[in-house]
Tab-separated table of C-alpha atoms in Angstrom:
chain	number	residue	atom	x	y	z
A	1002	MET	CA	0.000	0.000	0.000
A	1003	ASP	CA	1.184	3.563	-0.711
A	1004	GLU	CA	2.831	5.554	2.061
A	1005	PHE	CA	0.484	8.518	1.652
A	1006	ILE	CA	-3.135	8.994	0.655
A	1007	THR	CA	-3.656	10.438	-2.834
A	1008	LEU	CA	-6.730	11.470	-4.795
A	1009	ASN	CA	-6.513	8.072	-6.519
A	1010	HIS	CA	-7.609	6.426	-3.266
A	1011	GLY	CA	-11.006	8.101	-3.657
A	1012	SER	CA	-11.552	7.113	-7.284
A	1013	GLY	CA	-13.639	3.991	-6.803
A	1014	GLY	CA	-11.019	2.126	-8.836
A	1015	LYS	CA	-8.050	-0.116	-8.062
A	1016	GLN	CA	-6.432	2.095	-5.405
A	1017	ALA	CA	-9.741	2.661	-3.604
A	1018	HIS	CA	-10.401	-1.086	-3.519
A	1019	GLN	CA	-6.912	-1.724	-2.155
A	1020	LEU	CA	-7.389	0.870	0.601
A	1021	ILE	CA	-10.806	-0.422	1.626
A	1022	SER	CA	-9.952	-4.117	1.565
A	1023	GLY	CA	-6.394	-3.730	2.832
A	1024	LEU	CA	-7.098	-1.345	5.716
A	1025	PHE	CA	-10.702	-0.675	6.689
A	1026	ALA	CA	-12.327	-4.035	6.017
A	1027	GLY	CA	-9.546	-5.937	7.766
A	1028	ARG	CA	-9.254	-3.728	10.825
A	1029	PHE	CA	-13.024	-3.487	11.284
A	1030	GLU	CA	-13.507	-7.230	10.615
A	1031	MET	CA	-16.159	-6.507	8.007
A	1032	PRO	CA	-17.905	-9.576	6.544
A	1033	GLN	CA	-17.151	-10.484	2.939
A	1034	PRO	CA	-18.055	-9.750	0.224
A	1035	LEU	CA	-18.109	-5.975	0.637
A	1036	THR	CA	-21.378	-4.642	-0.776
A	1037	ASP	CA	-23.107	-1.253	-1.096
A	1038	SER	CA	-25.073	-1.989	2.090
A	1039	ALA	CA	-24.319	-4.195	5.063
A	1040	VAL	CA	-26.941	-6.928	5.506
A	1041	ILE	CA	-27.648	-7.421	9.213
A	1042	LYS	CA	-29.779	-10.230	10.626
A	1043	SER	CA	-31.098	-9.909	14.173
A	1044	ASN	CA	-34.117	-11.262	16.081
A	1045	GLY	CA	-35.812	-12.569	12.965
A	1046	PHE	CA	-35.408	-9.329	10.982
A	1047	THR	CA	-33.036	-8.474	8.148
A	1048	LEU	CA	-31.824	-4.892	7.881
A	1049	ALA	CA	-29.776	-3.206	5.168
A	1050	PHE	CA	-27.544	-0.400	6.433
A	1051	THR	CA	-25.353	1.962	4.411
A	1052	THR	CA	-23.447	5.233	4.748
A	1053	ASP	CA	-21.748	7.670	2.386
A	1054	SER	CA	-20.077	11.087	2.340
A	1055	TYR	CA	-20.462	13.763	-0.326
A	1056	VAL	CA	-17.826	16.312	-1.305
A	1057	VAL	CA	-18.879	17.136	-4.872
A	1058	ASP	CA	-17.419	20.274	-6.462
A	1059	PRO	CA	-19.265	22.424	-7.445
A	1060	LEU	CA	-22.107	22.118	-4.939
A	1061	PHE	CA	-24.682	22.998	-7.625
A	1062	PHE	CA	-24.636	21.400	-11.077
A	1063	PRO	CA	-27.122	20.783	-13.921
A	1064	GLY	CA	-29.655	18.284	-12.632
A	1065	GLY	CA	-29.012	18.632	-8.923
A	1066	ASN	CA	-26.861	19.708	-6.019
A	1067	ILE	CA	-24.939	18.080	-3.184
A	1068	GLY	CA	-28.130	17.626	-1.152
A	1069	LYS	CA	-30.000	15.739	-3.854
A	1070	LEU	CA	-26.885	13.666	-4.460
A	1071	ALA	CA	-26.685	12.722	-0.773
A	1072	VAL	CA	-30.264	11.472	-0.600
A	1073	CYS	CA	-30.211	9.680	-3.957
A	1074	GLY	CA	-26.868	8.019	-3.319
A	1075	THR	CA	-27.939	6.541	-0.003
A	1076	VAL	CA	-31.358	5.475	-1.277
A	1077	ASN	CA	-29.727	3.774	-4.260
A	1078	ASP	CA	-27.134	1.903	-2.187
A	1079	LEU	CA	-29.991	0.392	-0.180
A	1080	SER	CA	-32.143	-0.287	-3.242
A	1081	VAL	CA	-29.530	-2.232	-5.222
A	1082	SER	CA	-29.131	-4.500	-2.193
A	1083	GLY	CA	-32.776	-5.462	-2.647
A	1084	ALA	CA	-33.896	-3.442	0.374
A	1085	LEU	CA	-36.826	-1.083	0.741
A	1086	PRO	CA	-35.271	2.198	1.982
A	1087	GLN	CA	-36.942	3.664	5.052
A	1088	TYR	CA	-34.889	6.059	7.207
A	1089	LEU	CA	-31.901	8.344	6.612
A	1090	SER	CA	-29.579	10.428	8.742
A	1091	ALA	CA	-27.857	13.577	7.491
A	1092	SER	CA	-24.772	15.248	8.964
A	1093	PHE	CA	-23.334	18.555	7.768
A	1094	ILE	CA	-19.831	20.001	8.040
A	1095	ILE	CA	-20.154	23.687	7.123
A	1096	GLU	CA	-17.404	26.223	6.536
A	1097	GLU	CA	-17.703	29.528	8.339
A	1098	GLY	CA	-19.064	32.151	5.937
A	1099	PHE	CA	-21.098	29.719	3.838
A	1100	PRO	CA	-24.194	31.534	2.477
A	1101	LEU	CA	-27.311	30.603	4.436
A	1102	ARG	CA	-29.370	30.990	1.253
A	1103	ASP	CA	-27.352	28.202	-0.406
A	1104	LEU	CA	-27.730	25.977	2.657
A	1105	GLU	CA	-31.494	26.527	2.672
A	1106	SER	CA	-31.659	25.606	-1.020
A	1107	ILE	CA	-29.656	22.421	-0.488
A	1108	VAL	CA	-31.682	21.332	2.558
A	1109	SER	CA	-34.968	22.031	0.746
A	1110	THR	CA	-33.795	19.875	-2.152
A	1111	MET	CA	-32.948	17.059	0.255
A	1112	ALA	CA	-36.385	17.254	1.854
A	1113	GLU	CA	-38.120	17.155	-1.518
A	1114	GLU	CA	-36.029	14.253	-2.829
A	1115	ALA	CA	-36.678	12.288	0.373
A	1116	ARG	CA	-40.410	12.904	-0.060
A	1117	LEU	CA	-40.318	11.706	-3.680
A	1118	ALA	CA	-38.326	8.607	-2.694
A	1119	GLY	CA	-40.695	7.809	0.180
A	1120	VAL	CA	-38.019	7.954	2.881
A	1121	ARG	CA	-37.680	10.056	6.023
A	1122	ILE	CA	-34.639	11.947	7.279
A	1123	VAL	CA	-34.994	11.354	11.015
A	1124	THR	CA	-31.673	12.338	12.645
A	1125	GLY	CA	-28.443	14.182	11.962
A	1126	ASP	CA	-25.660	16.424	13.163
A	1127	THR	CA	-24.177	19.833	12.323
A	1128	LYS	CA	-20.610	21.079	12.712
A	1129	VAL	CA	-19.224	24.487	11.677
A	1130	VAL	CA	-15.466	24.864	11.124
A	1131	GLY	CA	-13.342	27.970	10.642
A	1132	LYS	CA	-12.931	29.562	7.249
A	1133	GLY	CA	-10.434	27.620	5.158
A	1134	LYS	CA	-10.756	24.477	7.291
A	1135	CYS	CA	-13.384	22.908	4.993
A	1136	ASP	CA	-14.318	23.550	1.378
A	1137	ARG	CA	-17.765	25.137	1.893
A	1138	LEU	CA	-19.939	22.115	2.696
A	1139	PHE	CA	-19.599	18.350	3.145
A	1140	ILE	CA	-22.560	16.043	3.830
A	1141	THR	CA	-22.612	12.526	5.261
A	1142	THR	CA	-25.739	10.416	5.076
A	1143	ALA	CA	-26.599	6.959	6.369
A	1144	GLY	CA	-29.674	4.886	5.644
A	1145	THR	CA	-31.554	1.777	6.674
A	1146	GLY	CA	-34.127	-0.371	4.945
A	1147	TRP	CA	-35.926	-3.669	5.380
A	1148	LEU	CA	-34.778	-6.622	3.322
A	1149	LYS	CA	-37.087	-9.511	2.482
A	1150	PRO	CA	-35.559	-13.008	2.806
A	1151	GLU	CA	-35.858	-13.712	-0.923
A	1152	PHE	CA	-33.634	-10.701	-1.723
A	1153	GLU	CA	-30.885	-11.263	0.841
A	1154	GLN	CA	-28.401	-12.771	-1.650
A	1155	ILE	CA	-28.800	-10.197	-4.445
A	1156	SER	CA	-25.795	-8.099	-3.442
A	1157	SER	CA	-23.529	-11.073	-2.698
A	1158	GLY	CA	-23.073	-12.267	-6.287
A	1159	LYS	CA	-23.861	-15.862	-5.292
A	1160	LEU	CA	-26.892	-16.057	-7.616
A	1161	ILE	CA	-24.962	-15.148	-10.788
A	1162	CYS	CA	-24.592	-17.947	-13.348
A	1163	PRO	CA	-23.539	-18.399	-17.001
A	1164	GLY	CA	-26.199	-17.250	-19.443
A	1165	ASP	CA	-27.339	-14.360	-17.234
A	1166	LYS	CA	-27.840	-11.084	-19.065
A	1167	LEU	CA	-26.321	-7.713	-18.175
A	1168	ILE	CA	-28.645	-4.698	-18.326
A	1169	VAL	CA	-28.203	-0.975	-17.616
A	1170	ASN	CA	-31.092	1.462	-17.291
A	1171	GLY	CA	-29.799	4.266	-19.508
A	1172	THR	CA	-26.957	6.413	-20.814
A	1173	LEU	CA	-23.652	6.413	-18.936
A	1174	GLY	CA	-21.375	9.258	-17.856
A	1175	ASP	CA	-23.997	12.025	-17.746
A	1176	HIS	CA	-23.335	12.915	-14.101
A	1177	ALA	CA	-19.551	13.068	-14.441
A	1178	ILE	CA	-19.668	15.265	-17.525
A	1179	ALA	CA	-22.377	17.551	-16.085
A	1180	VAL	CA	-20.236	18.149	-12.974
A	1181	LEU	CA	-17.099	18.624	-15.081
A	1182	GLY	CA	-18.935	21.182	-17.226
A	1183	ALA	CA	-20.191	23.127	-14.203
A	1184	ARG	CA	-16.749	23.034	-12.580
A	1185	ASN	CA	-14.957	24.390	-15.629
A	1186	ASN	CA	-17.727	26.549	-17.161
A	1187	LEU	CA	-17.848	24.378	-20.266
A	1188	SER	CA	-20.614	24.811	-22.826
A	1189	PHE	CA	-22.023	21.888	-24.810
A	1190	SER	CA	-23.864	21.871	-28.131
A	1191	SER	CA	-26.559	19.849	-26.357
A	1192	PRO	CA	-27.151	20.258	-22.598
A	1193	VAL	CA	-25.627	17.554	-20.389
A	1194	VAL	CA	-27.611	17.049	-17.188
A	1195	SER	CA	-26.697	14.825	-14.256
A	1196	ASP	CA	-28.696	11.609	-14.037
A	1197	CYS	CA	-28.918	12.025	-10.235
A	1198	ALA	CA	-32.118	10.230	-9.176
A	1199	SER	CA	-33.509	7.865	-6.559
A	1200	LEU	CA	-33.948	4.467	-8.190
A	1201	ASN	CA	-35.883	2.689	-5.427
A	1202	ASN	CA	-39.329	2.878	-7.033
A	1203	MET	CA	-38.041	1.596	-10.385
A	1204	ILE	CA	-36.066	-1.196	-8.723
A	1205	GLN	CA	-38.995	-2.246	-6.547
A	1206	SER	CA	-41.197	-2.543	-9.635
A	1207	VAL	CA	-38.613	-4.942	-11.088
A	1208	LEU	CA	-38.313	-7.002	-7.898
A	1209	ILE	CA	-42.097	-7.324	-7.586
A	1210	GLU	CA	-42.501	-8.651	-11.137
A	1211	CYS	CA	-39.287	-10.619	-11.711
A	1212	SER	CA	-37.914	-13.547	-9.747
A	1213	GLN	CA	-34.563	-13.804	-11.582
A	1214	VAL	CA	-32.761	-10.660	-10.441
A	1215	HIS	CA	-29.389	-12.206	-9.601
A	1216	PHE	CA	-27.357	-9.084	-8.837
A	1217	MET	CA	-27.590	-5.285	-8.775
A	1218	ARG	CA	-25.099	-2.478	-8.248
A	1219	ASP	CA	-25.350	1.275	-8.855
A	1220	LEU	CA	-22.707	2.676	-11.196
A	1221	THR	CA	-21.107	5.464	-9.172
A	1222	ARG	CA	-17.344	6.127	-8.851
A	1223	GLY	CA	-15.418	3.913	-11.244
A	1224	GLY	CA	-18.521	3.636	-13.413
A	1225	LEU	CA	-19.645	0.561	-15.281
A	1226	ALA	CA	-16.076	-0.728	-15.684
A	1227	ALA	CA	-15.503	-0.975	-11.920
A	1228	VAL	CA	-18.793	-2.787	-11.342
A	1229	LEU	CA	-18.230	-5.250	-14.193
A	1230	TYR	CA	-14.820	-6.100	-12.724
A	1231	GLU	CA	-16.487	-6.612	-9.342
A	1232	VAL	CA	-19.079	-8.934	-10.874
A	1233	ALA	CA	-16.340	-11.012	-12.518
A	1234	GLN	CA	-14.417	-11.288	-9.246
A	1235	LEU	CA	-17.477	-12.039	-7.086
A	1236	SER	CA	-18.933	-14.669	-9.385
A	1237	GLY	CA	-15.753	-16.218	-10.738
A	1238	PHE	CA	-17.295	-16.232	-14.224
A	1239	GLY	CA	-16.411	-14.317	-17.365
A	1240	LEU	CA	-18.306	-11.346	-18.766
A	1241	VAL	CA	-18.700	-10.438	-22.426
A	1242	ILE	CA	-19.733	-6.838	-23.163
A	1243	ASP	CA	-20.774	-5.376	-26.522
A	1244	GLU	CA	-19.369	-1.844	-26.582
A	1245	ALA	CA	-21.805	-0.769	-29.313
A	1246	SER	CA	-24.741	-1.715	-27.057
A	1247	VAL	CA	-23.630	0.419	-24.109
A	1248	PRO	CA	-25.743	3.614	-24.208
A	1249	VAL	CA	-23.720	6.834	-24.123
A	1250	ALA	CA	-25.177	10.214	-25.136
A	1251	ASP	CA	-23.450	11.920	-28.072
A	1252	PRO	CA	-22.251	15.011	-26.118
A	1253	VAL	CA	-20.729	12.754	-23.461
A	1254	ARG	CA	-19.045	10.515	-26.014
A	1255	GLY	CA	-17.736	13.533	-27.921
A	1256	LEU	CA	-16.165	15.129	-24.869
A	1257	CYS	CA	-14.650	11.793	-23.842
A	1258	GLU	CA	-12.975	11.538	-27.237
A	1259	VAL	CA	-11.558	15.058	-26.914
A	1260	LEU	CA	-10.317	14.683	-23.324
A	1261	GLY	CA	-9.319	11.014	-23.463
A	1262	PHE	CA	-11.882	9.780	-20.928
A	1263	GLU	CA	-13.257	6.240	-20.927
A	1264	PRO	CA	-17.089	6.536	-20.842
A	1265	LEU	CA	-17.392	3.143	-19.160
A	1266	SER	CA	-15.335	4.418	-16.205
A	1267	LEU	CA	-17.264	7.663	-15.634
A	1268	ALA	CA	-19.398	8.134	-12.520
A	1269	ASN	CA	-23.183	8.003	-12.634
A	1270	GLU	CA	-25.765	8.796	-9.942
A	1271	GLY	CA	-28.922	7.308	-11.424
A	1272	LYS	CA	-27.761	4.162	-13.166
A	1273	VAL	CA	-27.810	0.529	-12.109
A	1274	LEU	CA	-26.379	-2.681	-13.547
A	1275	ILE	CA	-28.811	-5.566	-13.226
A	1276	VAL	CA	-27.784	-9.184	-13.792
A	1277	ALA	CA	-30.933	-11.036	-14.864
A	1278	GLY	CA	-31.692	-14.669	-15.602
A	1279	GLU	CA	-31.894	-15.441	-19.314
A	1280	GLU	CA	-35.528	-16.541	-19.017
A	1281	GLU	CA	-36.684	-13.189	-17.662
A	1282	TYR	CA	-34.386	-10.538	-19.044
A	1283	GLU	CA	-36.778	-9.438	-21.811
A	1284	LYS	CA	-39.592	-8.991	-19.292
A	1285	LEU	CA	-37.243	-7.076	-17.020
A	1286	LEU	CA	-36.162	-4.801	-19.872
A	1287	GLY	CA	-39.811	-4.071	-20.623
A	1288	ILE	CA	-40.477	-3.080	-17.006
A	1289	LEU	CA	-37.444	-0.786	-16.945
A	1290	ARG	CA	-38.352	0.870	-20.238
A	1291	SER	CA	-41.857	1.613	-18.966
A	1292	HIS	CA	-40.386	3.683	-16.107
A	1293	PRO	CA	-39.221	7.304	-16.609
A	1294	LEU	CA	-35.754	6.455	-15.265
A	1295	GLY	CA	-35.334	3.421	-17.500
A	1296	LYS	CA	-36.573	4.461	-20.938
A	1297	LYS	CA	-33.145	3.987	-22.507
A	1298	SER	CA	-32.403	0.674	-20.801
A	1299	ALA	CA	-30.189	-1.655	-22.815
A	1300	LEU	CA	-28.903	-5.212	-22.881
A	1301	ILE	CA	-25.095	-4.827	-22.948
A	1302	GLY	CA	-23.704	-8.332	-22.447
A	1303	GLU	CA	-23.840	-11.644	-20.640
A	1304	ILE	CA	-22.170	-13.933	-18.125
A	1305	THR	CA	-20.064	-16.762	-19.598
A	1306	ASP	CA	-18.097	-19.725	-18.282
A	1307	VAL	CA	-15.004	-18.789	-20.316
A	1308	ASN	CA	-12.361	-16.143	-19.553
A	1309	LYS	CA	-13.281	-16.631	-15.908
A	1310	GLY	CA	-12.688	-13.627	-13.690
A	1311	GLU	CA	-12.268	-11.307	-16.688
A	1312	VAL	CA	-14.399	-8.779	-18.571
A	1313	LEU	CA	-14.034	-9.106	-22.348
A	1314	LEU	CA	-15.127	-6.086	-24.404
A	1315	ASN	CA	-16.195	-6.487	-28.027
A	1316	THR	CA	-15.089	-3.092	-29.333
A	1317	PHE	CA	-16.579	-0.710	-31.888
A	1318	ALA	CA	-13.669	-1.538	-34.200
A	1319	GLY	CA	-14.524	-5.224	-34.207
A	1320	GLY	CA	-11.705	-6.302	-31.934
A	1321	LYS	CA	-11.638	-7.619	-28.401
A	1322	ARG	CA	-9.893	-6.345	-25.271
A	1323	VAL	CA	-9.944	-7.008	-21.553
A	1324	LEU	CA	-11.760	-4.273	-19.629
A	1325	ASP	CA	-9.942	-3.887	-16.319
A	1326	ILE	CA	-10.869	-2.030	-13.154
A	1327	PRO	CA	-10.006	1.675	-13.555
A	1328	SER	CA	-6.656	2.742	-12.110
A	1329	GLY	CA	-6.108	6.313	-10.956
A	1330	ILE	CA	-8.759	9.002	-11.061
A	1331	GLN	CA	-10.357	10.702	-14.058
A	1332	LEU	CA	-12.394	13.308	-12.190
A	1333	PRO	CA	-11.892	14.000	-8.464
A	1334	ARG	CA	-14.762	15.108	-6.181
A	1335	ILE	CA	-17.467	13.896	-8.524
A	1336	CYS	CA	-19.827	12.869	-5.721
């Protein structure tokens, strides 16, 4: 492990995984595998519990702000574990001199997003630090939700098997590029808006109707590439991805080509990868496409019993390459 912490350790890629597994998970004796939410069984009940911190820069961006991001991110971490989100906490670290008008706007957005998601923010904490001791505002949220017995294994990867289909619910990289544009005052020929959204209602509609949801993960830091690598490692199977089938909006793809970004590694805040059984994937796609947050859902690949532990990408050019977990950081402070 490196001697000092760098921005790469917060990327969601290789260095972040090494830090989490090599330090935190070991010292805290966390159960494996590490998932978006801890699954806790006690007295006949199963609870999903998650926490996250938000340091996005800028605080306001097309499609949302740090407050909306905090609620959506926590709701989504619970939802992809198969849980029904219920209660959230919210803690604020505020820099002296931060405009109260901005804080009111952010808190109002959080309240509205919680209402739309059907969750309640029931506890929290506030700290104010001296000017220059914090970059304006940081938010930490935690959340809990009930998990039905039939969904307890969704986040573990144990249900994944060859023939399963890989599905995403829309275009990738929108959040990362929207934040990058706001940070650097970039203008686009077509507006790029963050996909920041609470996915719990869409996911619950899938879980109610489909019995072959074998895995889910939201595509945040590290993007699709990081999650695909995780799926390969958790399951021990191979993945084959069709690059031409992965939905990416033209403005996002264009900027990636100019700046040298990999769209599959960009952060999202309203996208989920679902691994579905081959007998139900078409039904699942239909359910997603009938929801406002899943209209551009796409089948992007499948699980195989060859190239085990690897992600094989069929490229636009007609070749093949191994898609590895991202190393380093493309865009710091994206969430």
